[in-house]
GROMACS .gro file of C-alpha atoms in nm:
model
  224
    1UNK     CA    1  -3.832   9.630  -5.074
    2UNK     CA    2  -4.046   9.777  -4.813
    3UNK     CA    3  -4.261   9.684  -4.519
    4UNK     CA    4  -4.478   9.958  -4.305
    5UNK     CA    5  -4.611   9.896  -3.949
    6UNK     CA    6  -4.868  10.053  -3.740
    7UNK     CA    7  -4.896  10.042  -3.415
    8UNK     CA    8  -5.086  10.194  -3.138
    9UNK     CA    9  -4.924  10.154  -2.790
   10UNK     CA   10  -5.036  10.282  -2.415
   11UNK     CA   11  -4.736  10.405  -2.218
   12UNK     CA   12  -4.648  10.508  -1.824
   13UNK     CA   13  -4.369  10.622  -1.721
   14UNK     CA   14  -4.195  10.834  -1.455
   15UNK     CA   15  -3.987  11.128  -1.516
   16UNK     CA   16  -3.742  11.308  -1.284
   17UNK     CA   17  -3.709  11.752  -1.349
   18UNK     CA   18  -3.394  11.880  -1.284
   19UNK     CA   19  -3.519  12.246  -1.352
   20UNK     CA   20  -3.922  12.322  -1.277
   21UNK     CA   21  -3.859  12.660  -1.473
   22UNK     CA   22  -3.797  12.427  -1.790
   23UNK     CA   23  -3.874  12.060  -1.668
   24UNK     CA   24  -3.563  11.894  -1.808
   25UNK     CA   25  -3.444  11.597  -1.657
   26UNK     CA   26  -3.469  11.204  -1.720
   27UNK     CA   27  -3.776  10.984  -1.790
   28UNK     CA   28  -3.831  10.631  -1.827
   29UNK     CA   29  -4.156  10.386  -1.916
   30UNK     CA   30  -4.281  10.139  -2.032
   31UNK     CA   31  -4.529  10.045  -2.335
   32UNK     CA   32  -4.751   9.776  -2.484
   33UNK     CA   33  -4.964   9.754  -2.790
   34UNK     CA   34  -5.097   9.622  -3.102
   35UNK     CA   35  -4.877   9.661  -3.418
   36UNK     CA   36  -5.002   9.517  -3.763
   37UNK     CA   37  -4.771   9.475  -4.030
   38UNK     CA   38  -4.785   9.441  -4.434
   39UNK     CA   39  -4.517   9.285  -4.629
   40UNK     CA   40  -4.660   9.058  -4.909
   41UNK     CA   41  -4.859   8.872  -4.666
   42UNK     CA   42  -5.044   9.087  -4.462
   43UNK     CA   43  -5.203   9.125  -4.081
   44UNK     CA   44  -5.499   9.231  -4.293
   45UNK     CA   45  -5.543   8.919  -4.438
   46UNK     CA   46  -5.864   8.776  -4.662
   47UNK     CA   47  -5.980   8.587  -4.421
   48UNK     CA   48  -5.969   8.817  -4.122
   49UNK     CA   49  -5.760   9.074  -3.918
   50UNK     CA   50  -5.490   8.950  -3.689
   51UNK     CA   51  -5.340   9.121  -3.356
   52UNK     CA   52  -5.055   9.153  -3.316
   53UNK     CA   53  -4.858   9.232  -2.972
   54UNK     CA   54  -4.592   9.371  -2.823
   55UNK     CA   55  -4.407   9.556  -2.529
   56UNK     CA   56  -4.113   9.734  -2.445
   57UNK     CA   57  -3.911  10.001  -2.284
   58UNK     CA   58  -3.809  10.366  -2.333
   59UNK     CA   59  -3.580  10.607  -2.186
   60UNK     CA   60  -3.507  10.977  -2.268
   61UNK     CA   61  -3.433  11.322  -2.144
   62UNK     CA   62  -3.664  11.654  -2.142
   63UNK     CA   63  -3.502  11.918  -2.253
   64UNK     CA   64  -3.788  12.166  -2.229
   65UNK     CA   65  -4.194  12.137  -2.250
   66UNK     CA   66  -4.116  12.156  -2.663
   67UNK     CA   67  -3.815  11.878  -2.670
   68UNK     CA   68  -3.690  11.513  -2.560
   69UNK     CA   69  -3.485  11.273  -2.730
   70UNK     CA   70  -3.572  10.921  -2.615
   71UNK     CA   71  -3.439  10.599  -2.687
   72UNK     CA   72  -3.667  10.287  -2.702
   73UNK     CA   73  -3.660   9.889  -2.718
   74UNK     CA   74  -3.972   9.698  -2.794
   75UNK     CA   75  -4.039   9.286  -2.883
   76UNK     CA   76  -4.297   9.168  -3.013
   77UNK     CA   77  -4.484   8.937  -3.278
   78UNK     CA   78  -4.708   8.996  -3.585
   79UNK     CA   79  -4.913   8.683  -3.778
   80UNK     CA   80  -4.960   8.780  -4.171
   81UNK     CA   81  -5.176   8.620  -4.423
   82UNK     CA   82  -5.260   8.643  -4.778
   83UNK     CA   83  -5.430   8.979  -4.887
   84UNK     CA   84  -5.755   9.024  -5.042
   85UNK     CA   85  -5.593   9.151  -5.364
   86UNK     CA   86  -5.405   8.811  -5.413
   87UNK     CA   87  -5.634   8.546  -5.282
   88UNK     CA   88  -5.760   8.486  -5.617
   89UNK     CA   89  -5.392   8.388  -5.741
   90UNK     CA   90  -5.339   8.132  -5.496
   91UNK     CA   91  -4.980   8.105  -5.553
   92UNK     CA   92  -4.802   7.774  -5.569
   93UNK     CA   93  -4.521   7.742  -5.330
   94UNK     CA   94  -4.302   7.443  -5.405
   95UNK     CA   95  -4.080   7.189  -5.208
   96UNK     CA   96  -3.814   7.426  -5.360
   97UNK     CA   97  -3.943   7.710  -5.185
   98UNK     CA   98  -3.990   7.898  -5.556
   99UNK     CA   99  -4.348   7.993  -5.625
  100UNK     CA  100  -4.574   7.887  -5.923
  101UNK     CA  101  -4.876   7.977  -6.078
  102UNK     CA  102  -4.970   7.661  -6.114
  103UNK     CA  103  -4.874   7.360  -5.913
  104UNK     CA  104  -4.604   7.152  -6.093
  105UNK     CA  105  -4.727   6.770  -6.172
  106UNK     CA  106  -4.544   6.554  -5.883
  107UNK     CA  107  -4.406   6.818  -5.676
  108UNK     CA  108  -4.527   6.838  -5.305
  109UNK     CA  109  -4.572   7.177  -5.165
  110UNK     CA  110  -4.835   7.430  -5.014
  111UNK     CA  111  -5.113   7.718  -5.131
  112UNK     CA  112  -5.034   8.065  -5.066
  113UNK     CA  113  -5.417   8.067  -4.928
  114UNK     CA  114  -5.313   7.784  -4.678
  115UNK     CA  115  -4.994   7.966  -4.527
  116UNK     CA  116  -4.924   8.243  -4.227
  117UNK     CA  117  -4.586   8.359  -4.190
  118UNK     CA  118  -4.548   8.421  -3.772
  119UNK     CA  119  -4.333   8.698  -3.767
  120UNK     CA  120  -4.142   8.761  -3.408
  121UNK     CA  121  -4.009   9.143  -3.418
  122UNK     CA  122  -3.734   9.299  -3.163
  123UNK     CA  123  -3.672   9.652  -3.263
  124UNK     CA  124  -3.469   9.936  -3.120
  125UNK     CA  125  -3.535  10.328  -3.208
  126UNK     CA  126  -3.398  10.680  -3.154
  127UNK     CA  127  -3.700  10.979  -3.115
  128UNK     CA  128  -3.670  11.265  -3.095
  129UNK     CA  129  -4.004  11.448  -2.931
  130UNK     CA  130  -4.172  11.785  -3.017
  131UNK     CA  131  -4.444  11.882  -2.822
  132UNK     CA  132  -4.676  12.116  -3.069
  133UNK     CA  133  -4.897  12.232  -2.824
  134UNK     CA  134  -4.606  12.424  -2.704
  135UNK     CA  135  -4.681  12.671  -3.041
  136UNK     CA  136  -4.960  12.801  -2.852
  137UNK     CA  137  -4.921  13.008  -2.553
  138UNK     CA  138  -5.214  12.910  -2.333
  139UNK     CA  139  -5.120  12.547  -2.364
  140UNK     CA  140  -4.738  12.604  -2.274
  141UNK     CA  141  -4.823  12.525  -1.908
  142UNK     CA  142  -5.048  12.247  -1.935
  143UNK     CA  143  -5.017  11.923  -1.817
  144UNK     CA  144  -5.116  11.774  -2.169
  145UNK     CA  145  -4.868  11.711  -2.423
  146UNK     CA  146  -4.841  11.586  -2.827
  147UNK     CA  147  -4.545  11.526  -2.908
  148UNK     CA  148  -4.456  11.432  -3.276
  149UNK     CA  149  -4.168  11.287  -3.386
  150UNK     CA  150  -3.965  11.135  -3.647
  151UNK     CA  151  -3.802  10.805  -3.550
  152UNK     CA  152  -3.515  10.586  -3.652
  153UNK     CA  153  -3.458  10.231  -3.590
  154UNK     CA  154  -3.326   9.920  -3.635
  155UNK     CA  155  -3.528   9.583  -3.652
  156UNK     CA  156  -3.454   9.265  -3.648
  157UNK     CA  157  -3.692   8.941  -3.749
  158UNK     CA  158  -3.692   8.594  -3.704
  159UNK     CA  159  -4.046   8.465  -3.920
  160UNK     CA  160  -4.173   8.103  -3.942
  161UNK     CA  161  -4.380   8.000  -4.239
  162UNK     CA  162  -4.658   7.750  -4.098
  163UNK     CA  163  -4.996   7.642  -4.265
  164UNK     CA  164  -5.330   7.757  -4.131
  165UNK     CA  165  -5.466   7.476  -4.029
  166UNK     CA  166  -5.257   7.246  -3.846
  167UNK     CA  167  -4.973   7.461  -3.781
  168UNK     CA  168  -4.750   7.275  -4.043
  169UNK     CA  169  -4.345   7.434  -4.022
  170UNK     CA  170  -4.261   7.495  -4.345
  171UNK     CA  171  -3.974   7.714  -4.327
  172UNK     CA  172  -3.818   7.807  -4.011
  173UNK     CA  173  -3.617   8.088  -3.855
  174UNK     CA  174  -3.586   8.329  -4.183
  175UNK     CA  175  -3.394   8.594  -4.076
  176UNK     CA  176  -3.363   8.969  -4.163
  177UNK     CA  177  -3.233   9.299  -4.033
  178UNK     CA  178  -3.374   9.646  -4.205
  179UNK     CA  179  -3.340   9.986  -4.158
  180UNK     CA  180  -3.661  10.196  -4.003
  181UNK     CA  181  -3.808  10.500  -4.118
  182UNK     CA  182  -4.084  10.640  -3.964
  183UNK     CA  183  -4.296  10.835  -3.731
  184UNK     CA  184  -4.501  10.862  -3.439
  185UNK     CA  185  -4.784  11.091  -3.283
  186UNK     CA  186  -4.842  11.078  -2.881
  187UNK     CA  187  -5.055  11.264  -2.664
  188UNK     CA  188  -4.994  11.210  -2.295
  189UNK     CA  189  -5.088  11.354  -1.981
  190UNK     CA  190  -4.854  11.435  -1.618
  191UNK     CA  191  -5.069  11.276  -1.358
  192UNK     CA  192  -4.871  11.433  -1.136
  193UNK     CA  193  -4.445  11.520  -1.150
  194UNK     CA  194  -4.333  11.198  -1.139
  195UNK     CA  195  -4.608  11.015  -1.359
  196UNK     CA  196  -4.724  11.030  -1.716
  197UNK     CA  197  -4.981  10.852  -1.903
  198UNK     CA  198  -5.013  10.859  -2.276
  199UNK     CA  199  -5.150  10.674  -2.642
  200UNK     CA  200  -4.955  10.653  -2.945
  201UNK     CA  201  -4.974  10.590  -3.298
  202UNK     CA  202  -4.671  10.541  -3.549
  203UNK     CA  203  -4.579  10.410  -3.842
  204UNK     CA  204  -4.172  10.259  -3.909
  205UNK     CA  205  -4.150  10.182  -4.304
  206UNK     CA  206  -3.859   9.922  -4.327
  207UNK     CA  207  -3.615   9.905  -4.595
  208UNK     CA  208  -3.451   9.580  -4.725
  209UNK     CA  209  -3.608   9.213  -4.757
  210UNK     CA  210  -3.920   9.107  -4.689
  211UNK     CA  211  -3.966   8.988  -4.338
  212UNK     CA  212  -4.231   8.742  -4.408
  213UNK     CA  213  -4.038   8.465  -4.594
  214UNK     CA  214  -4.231   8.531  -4.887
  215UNK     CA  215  -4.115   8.630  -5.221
  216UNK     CA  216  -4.284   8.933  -5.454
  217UNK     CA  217  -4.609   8.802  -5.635
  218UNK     CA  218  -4.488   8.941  -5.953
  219UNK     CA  219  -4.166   8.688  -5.964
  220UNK     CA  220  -4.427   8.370  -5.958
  221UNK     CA  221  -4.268   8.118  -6.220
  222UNK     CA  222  -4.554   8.003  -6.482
  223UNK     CA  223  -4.531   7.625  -6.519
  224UNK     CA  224  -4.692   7.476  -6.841
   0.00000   0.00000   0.00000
């Protein structure tokens, strides 16, 4: 199963050249933003979209204008909903936490339309940083940078399943760990030797369970 997250993230941080001729030397920042997430539920959810946050820290080292490896550690939290392309179904999900197409006779439960899973994210990623304006040789020198890089990572979730209105606790602390895959684009800009600012947008497709505390639609049990 698989889960992909966007997120788009201002960072600062301050960097320390061992070497003008190449720039190498240590850097470290920090980073907030606004990540939205899809599992089965979704932060793009029928009935509106919903922000996410989160912050963190990085640390890495410049090998050159063209390279950096750079670890990072962000925490944050993501509120998914029902999508538009399953509103309609309106699952059933029982006291037994299975899910039904139709709502047994006698058994108490909720509406998939009527729950939010609130999803609270840490995650921790290698990068490693090219900087593709590097290719070209009047923008070797320039203060400007956009770096591209693949990323690794590991996340962890913790996701409570509440109803929309009156913030019910359905299920609590689900937990999950998955492998990240993904990638991220930044362009940033040295203020000055010690100071960069920059903007970033990535994607980290997870591997494993759900985080949401949802199951697959297609598993719904039909009760006649």
């Amino acid at each position: 199963m698989t889960v992909v997250f966007l997120a788009s993230t201002f960072k600062v941080q301050a960097q320390e050249y061992e070497s003008e001729e190449y720039q190498s030397g240590w850097y470290m920042g920090v980073q907030i933003g606004t990540p939205y997430g899809k599992s089965n539920f979704s932060s793009w959810g029928a009935d509106k979209l919903r922000l996410g946050w989160s912050a963190g820290l990085h640390a890495g080292y410049t090998f050159s204008r063209m390279l950096s490896l750079e670890f990072s550690a962000n925490w944050g939290k993501q509120v998914l909903t029902v999508q538009d392309c399953c509103f309609d179904r309106n699952y059933f999900l029982g006291e037994d936490f299975k899910r039904y197409k139709v709502a047994p006779a006698g058994m108490n439960g909720y509406y998939y339309n009527d729950l939010k899973s609130a999803v609270f994210l840490h995650r921790y990623a290698f990068h490693a940083n090219v900087n593709v304006l590097t290719f070209f040789e009047y923008m070797k020198d320039s203060p400007w940078k956009l770096d591209v890089s693949p990323v690794i990572s590991a996340v962890f979730s913790n996701t409570d399943l509440k109803t929309k209105g009156g913030n019910v606790t359905v299920r609590e602390g689900v937990g999950r760990c998955n492998l990240g895959l993904g990638g991220q684009m930044q362009l940033s800009y040295d203020i000055n030797d010690d100071i960069k600012v920059g903007v970033y947008s990535g994607f980290t497709h997870l591997i494993g369970k759900h985080i949401d505390a949802i199951k697959s639609y297609e598993k719904a049990l039909k009760w006649n």
